[in-house]
Each structure stands twice: as structure tokens, then as C-alpha cells.
Amino acid sequence: MKFSLKSYNTFGVDARCKQLVPIDSLDSLLQALEAHSKTELFILGGGSNVLFVGDLNSTVLLNRISGIDVLEQNSEEVFVRVGAGVVWHDFVSWSVDKSLGNLENLALIPGTVGAAPMQNIGAYGEEVRSYITKVIAVSRNDGSIREFTPEECEFGYRSSIFKHALKEKYIITHVDFKLSKNRVLNSSYGAIQGLLEERMIERASIKDVFQAVIDIRKSKLPDPAEIGNAGSFFKNPIIAKSEFENLHAEWPDMVYYPAGNDHIKIPAGWLIDRLGWKGKVIGNTGCYENQALVIVNHGNATGLEIYEHAMKVQKSVKDNFGIHIEPEVNIIGL
Ligand code: FAD
Ligand code: EPU
């Protein structure tokens, strides 16, 4: 197979595919759906949440559908439709430049707008589901267009219907958002508050929070242009309170957050770190030195090597804490 996906995935894995086809409009997408059998196609945005464990016997569609259009506005909000191929951070920057709030805590998340609903991207106390008003997608089956309300998207923590019941059934072409003209900022996340105080900013603007999030992210997470990674490899596990209480008695320094009345969320990064994985290198792969939850490609690792590293980490957490940690990254070709 001829085409390398190395520069199309942030792990920098040199997997191959049959063909690479950029899609820049609804028409070009419909043409591609007609020209290929539906099982033969794989849709890719920025490649920042995929791990290719082998070559793909597929034609890869690169989503490049562009455009940010204002649909309507009132005294409180502006409603916009954004092409699925727009780079997520470019859209966030566009909104911040116009002093429109809601997305500033989600600055600098890699990838495209079309992939944002896939796992309901989130960071720094916010999730995109709060600001999505509609997801427009094309059925891979028959090319029909369907509009999903936020309820129909079944958003959850790092999840949506597109990652589960409708996995690989739809290609998202546009996403509608509501942006606020009178945003009440959410700077409650410790690190944001700390940085604003350090900068002696008392009345923070949307831009201040946006910049703080960018600076915090740059200090914590590896830049995929320098070291291959896909952000958090696993989701943070959510366990029953009773199970947590037993574990907490054994590991009193365990970091945790309440998740509803009966459940507790534990940072997977803490679990992995506590077992000595942070900074650990195995061949070409490793757990990042500043964030154990981020699995990195130290050189020319194959997708399979990265996967095997992840499975060792997963087993170690299961053996020591009895907790199953589920990959957040989409593992392709297993
Ligand atoms: P891709 O990796 O291209 O695709 C991901 C999945 O979605 C694939 O299964 C693909 O087939 C499917 N897909 C892509 N586009 C479409 C479409 N248009 N229609 C249907 N299916 C589609 N995520 C967070 O939530 N919060 C973070 O803070 C965060 N930080 C990160 C930091 C780093 C350094 C990195 C590398 C990643 C981080 N991520 C984070 C993960 C990633 O940025 C998000 O999951 C992002 O939304 C992926 O976008 P993408 O376009 O790169 O998707
Ligand atoms: N921790 C450690 N050691 C580590 C890493 C983390 O002890 O090596 C502990 C620390 O105590 C820290 C806590 O875990 O306070 C949480 O760590 P961090 O604030 O870095 O957040 P996270 O839970 O690891 C989540 C998201 C990130 C998102 C950040 C900020 C998941 C799976 N990950 O990470 O999203 O950017 O919060 O909100 O929910 C992604 O999805 O790819 C991603 C990067």
C-alpha cells in the first residue's frame, strides 16, 4: 500500500492506506461515498485521537470541510454553523477574537470541529456538549443527511452516540454552536485560578481565560509536533463509592473527585504514576515524564508497539488497584 498516514496522525505512526482523499464539501463527500463501498472508507480529521495498530485496507477521507457562518443572533447569543474540517483551535480563536464566550476553556485541543462531538471533548471544567445545538451528518449507508439534537447525540464523559451505537455509521459535516455575548466565565479549575492570580488579573476577560488555558496546556502536555502522542490515552475511571472507600483506606493519598451521588472519578494519571510508570521508557514508547496518562512515541514506534505499551499499563492498573481503565484513543485496525 502506497500512502503513508505518518503525517496525518499525531502519534506519528507510519501506517499505510490504499488512498488518501481530501473532502472539502458535502458534494465531494457524497461522491466519495458513491465511489467506494461503505466498509472500505475511513474518515479522519486531525488524527489526534487515533492509534493505527497496522495498515488500513481502506481509502482514508480527510475531512477538510471549511466555513464558519453566523446563522442568527439575539442580545444574548450568536448561533454559528461550522464546517467539520475547521481546525478546532482556529474556531475557538475566532470566537475569542469576537469577544464571544463559551469555548475559551477548550482552547488548544488538537483536531477538527467534526471530531469534537465524537467524544464530547472536554477540558478545564467544560465539555463541548454544553454549547452544541446541532450535529449535521451524512449516513454512510445511503448518503442521507440527518440532523441530531444534543439529546440525540447522547453525550457523556468522553462519549457520544457516534462513538457507540452509531459508530462508523455517520460522517459529521457541520456542527452548530451557541456562543455567548455575556459569558459568565468558568475559572473555577484550580490551575486557571492560580495563573490568573499570579498574573494579578482580578476581572478576567474571555481572552485572559483563553490565554491561561493555552499556557497551562503548553506546560503540561507534549506538543505532537515534537513528540508523538494523542493526549490522554485512557479515560479517567468512574467507580462505585463503596469500591472507592476500600481503595482509599489502602491508598490514602489517592486523588479523587465526586461523580454524582454514588460514584467517584479517579485520575488515571495518578494511578499510572503511583505505579512508577511516569517517564518510563520501553523501546520506542513511554509514559510522558510530566503526565503519566499520555503515552508517547519516542521515535519510530509502530502502532502495535504503542498499543502493547498501553496494554501493559492497563494490566498493571488492573493488577494493583482492581480498576479497569478504558482507552480514550480510538484504536484502529485491531
Ligand atoms: P481524529 O483523530 O481524526 O478522529 C477521531 C475519531 O473520530 C476517529 O474514529 C475518526 O474516524 C472519527 N471522526 C473524525 N472526524 C469525523 C467526522 N467528521 N465524522 C465522523 N467521524 C469522525 N481531547 C479532549 O477531549 N480534551 C483534551 O484536553 C484533549 N487534549 C489533547 C491533547 C493532545 C496533545 C492531543 C494530541 C490530543 C488531545 N485530545 C483531547 C484528543 C483530541 O484532540 C480530540 O479527541 C479531538 O476531538 C480529535 O479530533 P481529530 O480531528 O484529530 O479526530
Ligand atoms: N496526576 C498525577 N500524575 C500524573 C498525572 C496526573 O498524579 O502523571 C494527578 C494529579 O494529582 C492531577 C490529577 O491527576 O491533579 C489530574 O491530572 P490533570 O489535571 O493533568 O488531568 P487529567 O485528569 O489527567 C483530564 C483530561 C484531559 C484534560 C485535562 C484538563 C481525561 C482522560 N483527560 O486529564 O484531556 O485536558 O483533564 O481538564 O479526562 C484528553 O482527553 O486527551 C485530555 C488531554
XYZ file of C-alpha atoms in Angstrom, residues 23 75 85 107 146-147 155 168 200 203 208 225 235 241 246 319 333:
17
model
C -13.164 16.036 1.229
C -28.999 40.181 22.563
C -12.911 20.202 8.763
C -8.619 26.244 23.721
C -29.528 13.710 9.369
C -29.588 16.461 11.973
C -23.272 12.911 25.157
C -18.831 4.394 11.872
C -2.717 39.747 39.143
C -11.555 40.864 36.495
C -7.451 36.057 29.815
C 4.996 18.177 16.522
C -10.366 7.793 30.252
C -18.277 4.874 46.159
C -11.881 0.305 50.301
C -3.497 -5.951 38.928
C -7.172 -1.994 12.895
